[in-house]
Coordinates of C-alpha atoms in Angstrom, one line a residue:
X1 CA 31.1 -58.5 23.8
X2 CA 27.9 -56.7 23.2
X3 CA 27.2 -59.2 20.4
X4 CA 28.3 -62.1 22.6
X5 CA 26.0 -61.1 25.4
X6 CA 23.1 -60.6 23.0
X7 CA 23.5 -64.0 21.5
X8 CA 23.9 -65.7 24.9
X9 CA 20.7 -64.0 26.3
X10 CA 18.8 -65.2 23.2
X11 CA 20.0 -68.8 23.5
X12 CA 19.1 -69.0 27.2
X13 CA 15.5 -67.9 27.0
X14 CA 12.7 -70.5 27.4
X15 CA 11.1 -71.1 24.1
X16 CA 9.0 -73.9 22.6
X17 CA 9.5 -75.7 20.4
X18 CA 13.3 -75.9 21.0
X19 CA 14.3 -76.9 17.5
X20 CA 12.7 -73.7 16.0
X21 CA 15.4 -71.4 17.3
X22 CA 17.8 -70.0 14.7
X23 CA 20.2 -67.2 15.7
X24 CA 21.8 -65.2 12.8
X25 CA 24.4 -62.5 13.2
X26 CA 24.8 -60.2 10.2
X27 CA 28.0 -58.1 10.3
X28 CA 29.4 -55.9 7.5
X29 CA 32.9 -55.2 8.7
X30 CA 34.4 -58.6 7.7
X31 CA 36.0 -59.0 11.1
X32 CA 37.5 -62.3 12.1
X33 CA 37.2 -61.2 15.7
X34 CA 33.4 -61.3 15.4
X35 CA 33.5 -64.9 14.2
X36 CA 36.0 -65.9 16.9
X37 CA 33.9 -64.2 19.6
X38 CA 30.7 -66.0 18.5
X39 CA 32.6 -69.4 18.4
X40 CA 33.7 -68.7 22.0
X41 CA 30.1 -67.7 22.9
X42 CA 28.7 -71.0 21.5
X43 CA 31.1 -72.9 23.7
X44 CA 30.2 -70.9 26.8
X45 CA 26.5 -71.4 25.9
X46 CA 26.9 -75.1 26.5
X47 CA 27.2 -74.4 30.3
X48 CA 25.4 -71.0 30.4
X49 CA 22.1 -72.2 29.0
X50 CA 21.7 -75.2 31.4
X51 CA 22.6 -73.0 34.3
X52 CA 19.8 -70.5 33.3
X53 CA 17.3 -73.3 32.8
X54 CA 18.2 -75.1 36.1
X55 CA 17.9 -72.0 38.3
X56 CA 15.2 -70.0 36.3
X57 CA 17.6 -67.1 35.6
X58 CA 15.6 -64.1 34.2
X59 CA 18.5 -61.7 33.5
X60 CA 20.2 -63.8 30.8
X61 CA 22.9 -61.4 29.5
X62 CA 25.9 -62.5 31.5
X63 CA 27.5 -59.1 31.9
X64 CA 24.4 -57.8 33.6
X65 CA 23.7 -60.9 35.6
X66 CA 27.2 -61.1 37.1
X67 CA 27.2 -57.4 37.7
X68 CA 25.1 -58.0 40.8
X69 CA 26.7 -60.0 43.5
X70 CA 24.8 -63.1 44.7
X71 CA 23.1 -62.9 48.1
X72 CA 24.7 -65.5 50.3
X73 CA 21.9 -65.5 52.8
X74 CA 19.1 -66.1 50.2
X75 CA 20.8 -68.8 48.1
X76 CA 22.1 -72.3 48.8
X77 CA 25.7 -73.2 49.1
X78 CA 25.4 -75.4 45.9
X79 CA 24.0 -72.4 43.9
X80 CA 26.7 -70.1 45.2
X81 CA 29.4 -72.5 44.0
X82 CA 27.8 -72.9 40.6
X83 CA 27.3 -69.1 40.4
X84 CA 31.0 -68.5 41.1
X85 CA 32.1 -71.2 38.7
X86 CA 29.9 -69.7 35.9
X87 CA 31.3 -66.2 36.6
X88 CA 34.8 -67.5 36.4
X89 CA 34.1 -69.1 33.0
X90 CA 32.5 -65.9 31.8
X91 CA 35.6 -63.9 32.8
X92 CA 37.7 -66.3 30.9
X93 CA 35.5 -65.7 27.9
X94 CA 35.9 -62.0 28.2
X95 CA 39.6 -62.3 28.5
X96 CA 39.8 -64.5 25.3
X97 CA 37.7 -62.0 23.3
X98 CA 39.7 -59.0 24.5
X99 CA 43.0 -60.8 23.7
X100 CA 41.6 -61.5 20.2
X101 CA 40.7 -57.9 19.7
X102 CA 44.2 -56.8 20.7
X103 CA 45.9 -59.4 18.4
X104 CA 43.6 -59.7 15.4
X105 CA 46.6 -60.4 13.1
X106 CA 47.3 -63.7 14.9
X107 CA 43.8 -64.9 14.0
X108 CA 44.6 -64.5 10.3
X109 CA 47.5 -67.0 10.7
X110 CA 45.0 -69.7 11.6
X111 CA 43.6 -71.8 8.7
X112 CA 40.1 -71.3 10.0
X113 CA 40.3 -67.6 9.3
X114 CA 42.3 -67.6 6.1
X115 CA 39.2 -66.3 4.2
X116 CA 39.7 -63.0 5.9
X117 CA 43.4 -62.6 5.1
X118 CA 43.2 -61.2 1.5
X119 CA 40.0 -59.1 1.4
X120 CA 39.0 -55.5 1.4
X121 CA 36.7 -54.9 4.3
X122 CA 34.5 -52.5 2.2
X123 CA 34.4 -54.6 -0.9
X124 CA 34.4 -58.4 -0.6
X125 CA 32.4 -61.5 -1.3
X126 CA 29.9 -62.7 1.3
X127 CA 31.3 -64.8 4.0
X128 CA 29.0 -67.3 5.7
X129 CA 30.1 -69.4 8.7
X130 CA 27.9 -72.0 10.5
X131 CA 29.1 -71.9 14.1
X132 CA 26.7 -74.3 15.8
X133 CA 23.8 -76.3 14.5
X134 CA 22.3 -76.9 17.9
X135 CA 20.8 -74.5 20.3
X136 CA 17.8 -73.4 22.3
X137 CA 15.3 -70.7 21.4
X138 CA 13.8 -67.6 22.8
X139 CA 10.7 -65.4 22.9
X140 CA 8.2 -63.1 26.2
X141 CA 5.4 -65.5 26.0
X142 CA 3.3 -62.4 25.8
X143 CA 4.1 -61.8 22.1
X144 CA 3.4 -65.5 21.2
X145 CA 0.1 -65.3 22.9
X146 CA -0.7 -62.2 20.9
X147 CA 0.1 -63.9 17.6
X148 CA -1.8 -67.0 18.5
X149 CA -5.2 -65.3 18.7
X150 CA -7.4 -65.9 15.6
X151 CA -8.2 -62.2 15.1
X152 CA -4.6 -61.2 15.2
X153 CA -3.7 -64.1 12.9
X154 CA -5.7 -62.2 10.3
X155 CA -4.6 -58.6 11.2
X156 CA -1.3 -58.4 13.1
X157 CA 1.9 -57.9 11.1
X158 CA 4.3 -57.5 14.1
X159 CA 4.5 -57.1 17.8
X160 CA 6.6 -54.2 19.0
X161 CA 8.1 -53.6 22.5
X162 CA 9.2 -50.2 23.7
X163 CA 12.8 -49.0 23.8
X164 CA 14.2 -49.4 27.3
X165 CA 17.9 -49.2 28.4
X166 CA 20.0 -51.1 30.9
X167 CA 22.4 -48.1 31.2
X168 CA 19.8 -45.3 31.2
X169 CA 21.0 -42.5 33.4
X170 CA 18.9 -41.3 36.3
X171 CA 16.6 -38.4 35.3
X172 CA 17.6 -38.8 31.7
X173 CA 20.2 -35.9 31.5
X174 CA 20.6 -36.3 27.7
X175 CA 16.9 -36.7 26.9
X176 CA 17.5 -39.8 24.8
X177 CA 15.3 -42.3 26.7
X178 CA 12.0 -40.9 25.2
X179 CA 9.9 -42.4 28.0
X180 CA 7.1 -39.9 27.7
X181 CA 7.0 -40.0 23.9
X182 CA 6.7 -43.8 24.0
X183 CA 4.0 -43.6 26.7
X184 CA 1.9 -41.1 24.9
X185 CA 2.5 -41.8 21.2
X186 CA 3.6 -45.4 21.4
X187 CA 0.5 -46.5 23.4
X188 CA -1.8 -43.8 21.9
X189 CA -1.6 -45.1 18.4
X190 CA -2.3 -48.7 19.4
X191 CA -6.0 -47.9 19.0
X192 CA -5.5 -46.9 15.4
X193 CA -3.2 -49.2 13.4
X194 CA -0.7 -50.0 16.2
X195 CA 2.9 -49.1 17.1
X196 CA 5.6 -48.1 14.6
X197 CA 8.4 -50.6 14.0
X198 CA 11.3 -49.3 16.1
X199 CA 14.1 -51.3 14.5
X200 CA 14.6 -53.5 17.5
X201 CA 12.6 -55.3 20.2
X202 CA 10.1 -56.6 17.5
X203 CA 8.6 -59.9 16.5
X204 CA 7.8 -59.9 12.7
X205 CA 5.6 -62.4 10.9
X206 CA 7.5 -63.9 8.0
X207 CA 4.5 -63.9 5.8
X208 CA 4.2 -60.1 6.0
X209 CA 7.9 -59.6 5.3
X210 CA 7.6 -61.9 2.2
X211 CA 4.7 -59.8 1.0
X212 CA 2.3 -62.8 1.2
X213 CA -1.4 -62.5 1.9
X214 CA -2.8 -63.7 5.2
X215 CA -5.3 -66.6 4.8
X216 CA -8.9 -65.6 5.1
X217 CA -8.3 -61.8 4.8
X218 CA -8.5 -59.7 1.7
X219 CA -5.6 -57.3 2.0
X220 CA -3.8 -55.6 -0.9
X221 CA -0.4 -57.1 -1.5
X222 CA 2.4 -55.8 -3.6
X223 CA 1.5 -55.6 -7.3
X224 CA 4.4 -57.0 -9.3
X225 CA 2.9 -56.6 -12.8
X226 CA 1.9 -59.1 -15.4
X227 CA 5.5 -59.9 -16.3
X228 CA 6.7 -60.4 -12.7
X229 CA 8.1 -63.9 -12.2
X230 CA 9.2 -65.3 -8.8
X231 CA 12.8 -64.6 -9.6
X232 CA 12.1 -60.9 -10.4
X233 CA 10.3 -60.7 -7.0
X234 CA 12.5 -62.7 -4.7
X235 CA 15.7 -63.1 -6.6
X236 CA 17.3 -66.0 -8.4
X237 CA 17.8 -68.4 -5.5
X238 CA 15.6 -71.4 -6.3
X239 CA 15.9 -72.7 -2.7
X240 CA 14.6 -69.4 -1.4
X241 CA 11.7 -69.3 -3.9
X242 CA 10.8 -73.0 -3.1
X243 CA 10.9 -72.2 0.7
X244 CA 8.4 -69.4 0.1
X245 CA 6.2 -71.6 -2.0
X246 CA 6.3 -74.2 0.8
X247 CA 5.5 -71.5 3.3
X248 CA 2.3 -70.7 1.5
X249 CA 1.0 -74.3 1.8
X250 CA 2.7 -75.5 5.0
X251 CA 3.5 -72.5 7.2
X252 CA 4.6 -74.7 10.1
X253 CA 7.0 -76.9 8.2
X254 CA 9.0 -74.6 6.0
X255 CA 12.6 -73.5 5.6
X256 CA 15.7 -73.6 3.4
X257 CA 17.5 -76.9 3.4
X258 CA 20.7 -75.4 4.8
X259 CA 22.8 -75.2 1.6
X260 CA 25.8 -72.9 2.2
X261 CA 25.8 -72.2 -1.5
X262 CA 22.3 -70.7 -1.3
X263 CA 23.3 -68.7 1.8
X264 CA 26.3 -67.2 0.0
X265 CA 24.1 -66.3 -2.9
X266 CA 21.4 -64.6 -0.9
X267 CA 23.9 -62.8 1.4
X268 CA 25.6 -61.1 -1.5
X269 CA 25.2 -57.3 -1.6
X270 CA 23.9 -57.4 -5.2
X271 CA 21.3 -60.2 -4.6
X272 CA 18.3 -57.8 -4.4
X273 CA 19.2 -55.8 -7.5
X274 CA 16.3 -55.8 -10.0
X275 CA 13.9 -57.5 -7.5
X276 CA 11.2 -56.3 -5.2
X277 CA 13.4 -56.6 -2.1
X278 CA 13.6 -53.2 -0.4
X279 CA 10.8 -51.8 -2.6
X280 CA 7.6 -53.8 -1.8
X281 CA 8.9 -56.7 0.3
X282 CA 11.4 -57.2 3.1
X283 CA 13.0 -54.3 4.9
X284 CA 12.4 -51.2 2.8
X285 CA 15.4 -49.2 1.4
X286 CA 15.8 -45.5 0.7
X287 CA 16.3 -44.2 4.2
X288 CA 18.6 -44.8 7.1
X289 CA 15.4 -45.0 9.2
X290 CA 14.6 -48.3 7.4
X291 CA 12.5 -49.3 10.5
X292 CA 10.0 -46.4 10.0
X293 CA 9.7 -46.8 6.3
X294 CA 9.2 -50.5 6.7
X295 CA 6.4 -50.1 9.1
X296 CA 4.9 -47.5 6.8
X297 CA 5.0 -50.0 4.0
X298 CA 3.4 -52.7 6.1
X299 CA 0.6 -50.6 7.6
X300 CA -0.2 -49.0 4.2
X301 CA -1.2 -52.4 3.1
X302 CA -3.9 -52.5 5.7
X303 CA -2.1 -54.5 8.4
X304 CA -2.0 -53.6 12.1
X305 CA 0.6 -54.1 14.8
X306 CA 0.5 -54.7 18.5
X307 CA 2.3 -53.1 21.4
X308 CA 3.8 -55.4 24.0
X309 CA 5.2 -53.9 27.3
X310 CA 5.6 -56.7 29.9
X311 CA 7.2 -56.4 33.3
X312 CA 10.1 -57.0 33.4
X313 CA 10.9 -55.5 30.0
X314 CA 11.4 -57.9 27.1
X315 CA 14.5 -56.2 25.6
X316 CA 17.1 -53.8 26.9
X317 CA 19.3 -51.6 24.8
X318 CA 22.3 -49.4 25.3
X319 CA 21.8 -45.6 25.4
X320 CA 24.4 -43.1 24.1
X321 CA 26.6 -42.2 27.2
X322 CA 27.6 -38.6 26.2
X323 CA 26.5 -35.4 24.6
X324 CA 28.3 -35.7 21.2
X325 CA 27.1 -39.3 20.7
X326 CA 23.5 -38.4 21.6
X327 CA 23.6 -35.4 19.2
X328 CA 25.0 -37.5 16.4
X329 CA 22.3 -40.1 16.8
X330 CA 19.5 -37.6 16.9
X331 CA 20.9 -35.8 13.8
X332 CA 20.8 -39.1 12.0
X333 CA 17.2 -39.7 13.0
X334 CA 16.2 -36.2 11.9
X335 CA 17.8 -36.5 8.5
X336 CA 16.4 -39.9 7.8
X337 CA 12.9 -39.1 9.0
X338 CA 12.9 -36.0 6.7
X339 CA 14.0 -38.2 3.8
X340 CA 10.7 -40.1 4.3
X341 CA 8.7 -36.9 4.6
X342 CA 10.0 -35.6 1.3
X343 CA 9.6 -38.9 -0.5
X344 CA 6.7 -40.7 -2.2
X345 CA 6.2 -42.6 1.0
X346 CA 5.0 -39.5 2.8
X347 CA 2.3 -40.7 5.2
X348 CA -0.2 -38.1 4.2
X349 CA 0.1 -39.2 0.6
X350 CA -0.1 -42.9 1.6
X351 CA -3.3 -42.2 3.6
X352 CA -5.0 -40.9 0.4
X353 CA -3.7 -43.7 -1.9
X354 CA -3.4 -46.8 0.3
X355 CA -5.0 -48.3 3.4
X356 CA -3.0 -46.3 5.9
X357 CA -5.5 -44.7 8.3
X358 CA -5.5 -40.9 8.3
X359 CA -5.0 -40.6 12.0
X360 CA -2.1 -43.1 11.8
X361 CA -0.6 -40.9 9.1
X362 CA -0.8 -37.9 11.4
X363 CA 1.1 -39.8 14.1
X364 CA 3.8 -40.7 11.6
X365 CA 3.9 -37.1 10.4
X366 CA 4.3 -35.8 14.0
X367 CA 7.5 -37.9 14.2
X368 CA 8.8 -37.1 10.7
X369 CA 8.6 -33.3 11.2
X370 CA 10.8 -33.3 14.3
X371 CA 13.7 -31.8 12.3
X372 CA 11.5 -29.0 10.7
X373 CA 10.7 -27.7 14.2
X374 CA 14.2 -26.4 14.4
X375 CA 13.5 -23.5 12.0
X376 CA 10.7 -21.8 13.9
X377 CA 12.3 -22.6 17.3
X378 CA 15.6 -21.0 16.1
X379 CA 13.6 -17.9 15.1
X380 CA 11.9 -17.7 18.5
X381 CA 15.2 -18.1 20.2
X382 CA 16.6 -15.1 18.4
X383 CA 13.5 -13.0 18.4
X384 CA 13.7 -11.7 22.1
X385 CA 17.4 -10.7 21.5
X386 CA 16.5 -9.0 18.3
X387 CA 13.8 -7.0 20.0
X388 CA 16.1 -5.9 22.8
X389 CA 18.9 -5.0 20.4
X390 CA 16.6 -3.1 18.0
X391 CA 14.5 -1.6 20.9
X392 CA 11.2 -3.1 19.6
X393 CA 8.6 -5.5 20.9
X394 CA 6.8 -8.6 19.6
X395 CA 4.8 -9.9 22.6
X396 CA 1.1 -9.1 23.1
X397 CA -0.3 -7.8 26.4
X398 CA 1.6 -9.0 29.4
X399 CA -0.9 -11.5 30.9
X400 CA -1.3 -13.6 27.7
X401 CA 2.4 -14.7 27.3
X402 CA 2.7 -15.4 31.0
X403 CA -0.4 -17.6 31.0
X404 CA 0.7 -19.5 27.9
X405 CA 4.1 -20.0 29.4
X406 CA 2.8 -21.4 32.7
X407 CA 0.1 -23.5 31.1
X408 CA 2.5 -25.2 28.6
X409 CA 5.1 -26.0 31.3
X410 CA 2.4 -27.3 33.7
X411 CA 1.0 -29.5 30.9
X412 CA 4.3 -31.0 30.0
X413 CA 5.2 -31.5 33.7
X414 CA 2.0 -33.4 34.3
X415 CA 2.9 -35.8 31.5
X416 CA 6.2 -36.7 33.2
X417 CA 4.6 -37.1 36.6
X418 CA 2.0 -39.4 35.2
X419 CA 4.8 -41.5 33.8
X420 CA 6.4 -41.7 37.2
X421 CA 9.3 -39.4 36.3
X422 CA 10.7 -36.7 38.5
X423 CA 10.6 -32.9 38.0
X424 CA 14.3 -33.0 37.3
X425 CA 13.8 -35.5 34.5
X426 CA 11.2 -33.1 33.0
X427 CA 13.6 -30.2 33.2
X428 CA 16.4 -32.3 31.6
X429 CA 14.2 -33.3 28.8
X430 CA 13.0 -29.7 28.2
X431 CA 16.6 -28.6 27.9
X432 CA 17.5 -31.6 25.7
X433 CA 14.7 -30.9 23.2
X434 CA 15.8 -27.2 22.9
X435 CA 19.4 -28.3 22.5
X436 CA 18.5 -30.9 19.8
X437 CA 16.4 -28.2 18.0
X438 CA 19.3 -25.8 17.5
X439 CA 21.9 -28.5 16.8
X440 CA 20.9 -32.0 15.7
X441 CA 17.6 -31.1 14.1
X442 CA 18.9 -28.0 12.5
X443 CA 21.8 -29.9 10.9
X444 CA 19.3 -32.6 9.8
X445 CA 17.3 -29.9 7.9
X446 CA 20.5 -28.6 6.3
X447 CA 21.5 -32.1 5.3
X448 CA 18.2 -32.9 3.6
X449 CA 18.1 -29.5 1.8
X450 CA 21.5 -30.2 0.4
X451 CA 20.3 -33.7 -0.7
X452 CA 17.1 -32.3 -2.4
X453 CA 19.3 -29.8 -4.2
X454 CA 21.6 -32.6 -5.4
X455 CA 24.6 -31.2 -3.6
X456 CA 25.3 -34.1 -1.2
X457 CA 24.1 -37.5 -0.1
X458 CA 23.1 -38.6 3.3
X459 CA 25.7 -40.8 5.1
X460 CA 25.0 -43.3 7.8
X461 CA 26.8 -42.0 10.9
X462 CA 27.3 -44.8 13.4
X463 CA 26.8 -44.1 17.1
X464 CA 29.3 -45.6 19.5
X465 CA 27.6 -47.3 22.4
X466 CA 29.0 -48.1 25.9
X467 CA 29.6 -51.8 25.6
X468 CA 29.8 -54.4 28.5
X469 CA 32.9 -54.0 30.5
X470 CA 33.9 -50.8 28.8
X471 CA 35.1 -47.8 30.7
X472 CA 34.1 -45.3 28.0
X473 CA 31.6 -42.7 29.3
X474 CA 31.8 -43.9 32.9
X475 CA 32.4 -40.3 34.2
X476 CA 29.5 -39.1 32.1
X477 CA 27.2 -41.8 33.4
X478 CA 28.0 -40.9 37.0
X479 CA 27.7 -37.2 36.6
X480 CA 25.4 -36.9 33.6
X481 CA 27.4 -34.0 32.4
X482 CA 27.3 -32.8 28.8
X483 CA 30.5 -33.2 26.9
X484 CA 31.7 -31.5 23.7
X485 CA 34.0 -32.0 20.8
X486 CA 35.0 -29.9 17.8
X487 CA 32.0 -30.8 15.7
X488 CA 30.3 -27.8 13.9
X489 CA 27.0 -29.1 15.2
X490 CA 27.7 -27.2 18.5
X491 CA 28.2 -23.8 16.9
X492 CA 24.6 -22.6 16.6
X493 CA 23.7 -23.4 20.2
X494 CA 26.9 -21.7 21.4
X495 CA 26.1 -18.6 19.3
X496 CA 22.5 -18.5 20.7
X497 CA 23.8 -18.4 24.2
X498 CA 26.3 -15.6 23.4
X499 CA 23.6 -13.5 21.5
X500 CA 21.1 -13.7 24.3
X501 CA 23.6 -13.0 27.0
X502 CA 24.8 -9.9 25.2
X503 CA 21.3 -8.8 24.5
X504 CA 20.3 -9.2 28.2
X505 CA 23.4 -7.2 29.3
X506 CA 22.7 -4.3 26.8
X507 CA 19.0 -4.3 27.6
X508 CA 19.5 -4.2 31.4
X509 CA 22.1 -1.5 31.0
X510 CA 19.8 0.6 28.9
X511 CA 17.0 0.3 31.5
X512 CA 19.4 1.1 34.4
X513 CA 20.8 4.1 32.5
X514 CA 17.3 5.4 31.8
X515 CA 16.4 5.0 35.5
X516 CA 19.5 6.9 36.6
X517 CA 18.4 9.8 34.4
X518 CA 14.9 9.8 35.7
X519 CA 13.5 8.5 32.4
X520 CA 12.4 5.0 33.5
X521 CA 11.0 3.1 30.4
X522 CA 10.7 6.4 28.5
X523 CA 12.7 5.3 25.5
X524 CA 12.5 1.6 26.1
X525 CA 9.9 -0.2 23.9
X526 CA 10.6 -3.9 24.8
X527 CA 8.8 -5.4 27.8
X528 CA 10.4 -7.2 30.9
X529 CA 9.1 -10.5 29.4
X530 CA 11.3 -10.1 26.4
X531 CA 14.3 -9.3 28.5
X532 CA 13.4 -12.3 30.6
X533 CA 13.4 -14.5 27.5
X534 CA 17.0 -13.5 26.9
X535 CA 17.8 -15.3 30.1
X536 CA 15.4 -18.2 29.6
X537 CA 17.2 -19.2 26.3
X538 CA 20.6 -19.6 28.0
X539 CA 19.0 -21.5 30.9
X540 CA 17.5 -24.0 28.4
X541 CA 20.9 -24.2 26.8
X542 CA 22.7 -24.3 30.2
X543 CA 25.1 -27.1 29.2
X544 CA 26.5 -24.7 26.7
X545 CA 26.5 -21.9 29.2
X546 CA 28.6 -24.1 31.5
X547 CA 30.7 -25.2 28.6
X548 CA 31.9 -21.7 27.9
X549 CA 33.8 -21.9 31.2
X550 CA 34.5 -25.7 31.3
X551 CA 37.7 -27.5 30.8
X552 CA 38.7 -30.5 28.8
X553 CA 35.8 -32.5 27.3
X554 CA 33.4 -30.5 29.5
X555 CA 34.4 -27.2 27.9
X556 CA 33.4 -26.0 24.4
X557 CA 36.6 -26.0 22.2
X558 CA 38.1 -22.6 21.4
X559 CA 37.6 -23.1 17.7
X560 CA 33.8 -23.6 18.3
X561 CA 33.6 -20.5 20.4
X562 CA 35.4 -18.4 17.8
X563 CA 33.0 -19.6 15.1
X564 CA 30.1 -18.8 17.4
X565 CA 31.4 -15.3 18.1
X566 CA 31.6 -14.7 14.3
X567 CA 28.1 -15.9 13.8
X568 CA 26.9 -13.7 16.7
X569 CA 28.6 -10.7 15.2
X570 CA 26.7 -11.3 11.9
X571 CA 23.4 -11.3 13.8
X572 CA 24.3 -8.1 15.7
X573 CA 25.2 -6.4 12.4
X574 CA 21.8 -7.5 11.0
X575 CA 19.9 -6.1 14.0
X576 CA 21.8 -2.7 13.8
X577 CA 21.1 -2.4 10.1
X578 CA 17.4 -3.2 10.4

């Protein structure tokens, strides 16, 4: 239903010229239910699209539009009847799709789906289905106006909109909405070479994706070598090659004729082998963050991008609704971004060898090193506990760390207030970044080290999202509570909480004992600030502190606690030996 609503919202948007719309759905699970759902969506679109056009509907995803009851006082009786009829038709659509999901085997008995009956889902020939050859088109007029300007015709490769979510929780308890980062970095780099490509919410220019030069501008394009022929660049599909040649001369009247044979050929998983696809042209391979490496490839050729943030937002996505899902997603980001950092496409290298601006390369680097921050932050999280346990000190004179602490937190708080966010959102995000540092980012670093040593390969870990009409994660969305599973990714943070709590208890007992003997601070070398840090770390990891006493999915599994205790004992042993 997520795919169905996305397609329906696309078809219903006002776009000119109408005949230029083409909606393609690429799906790699060989699921007959997907085809069935899209066929049902195409039928429903025959009444949904005219309804949106007639009444100027702005929220064009049906599950969101019908989620808000119509105001009887503000609308005519005719509209109310049409609204109810349309809602009834949508509910029938949902029922048909849900029934198909529950009885997929029955679909295979139909002649229309016999192509799915004898295939392996992870190894099969490409399957291409044309569901409807008519439709309407979509685009925020803002991005079209961007691309129509003469200056941008020469410079702009793509127009990017920010990530926004229809199911974002209030005050961002999981820290996965990245509002402040997009506001500062996303808009800040517009004055250099423009926004990064985010993987969604983006309008690309086909010329740039094909690696073609823009008329009237001297920009370095991919060098294919003297022996490079069109088939070695674009593959062996003559129809595709001819369409690209037509695009060079007649950019407004181009396209493939519609041959299904050509579509099957190009859709094959081995089509790009031995060509420049994924290397110099198209979406670039080699990282699960193909969006970041693709924008690096485009901007290193000298192109710029634009940032489009209209009101209301152009695109809305689905945020991960729970702790484990968010952590898995951020781990995938950390691993894939580090892959780029330790590859020939490192932005600092590209700034020296290509047309990527140096300041733009610094912005890319700031994002790519997210995972590496876990190493020093882990050391700083353990350092106060180490000092207390070994009766030593590491902080300078008392006023300096206090001033730094206050200044840093006031600085970050001001950023959130400027973005219109609450103090609670600031606190939630500070906690989330610390949690990510000792869990998702740390495991991302471990994963990339193992890959560099040749001991493992990175694997794409899919993140389940909360789809339309689903009850998954409802309790989490209402309460915003962190949930746990038995993943080892939660072990380091749990161990950090245990280490700092034990260190605070021992340190406080030592001071209390010295006071009772009249020897206040006589044998104690650590300062109150270091003892305070042993409480600050568990506060920043408060979901794990609560998880130690929680039940069910809100409690840390016993196996995870036992592993964390073992890890904490290793640290205590190290402190005593030193």
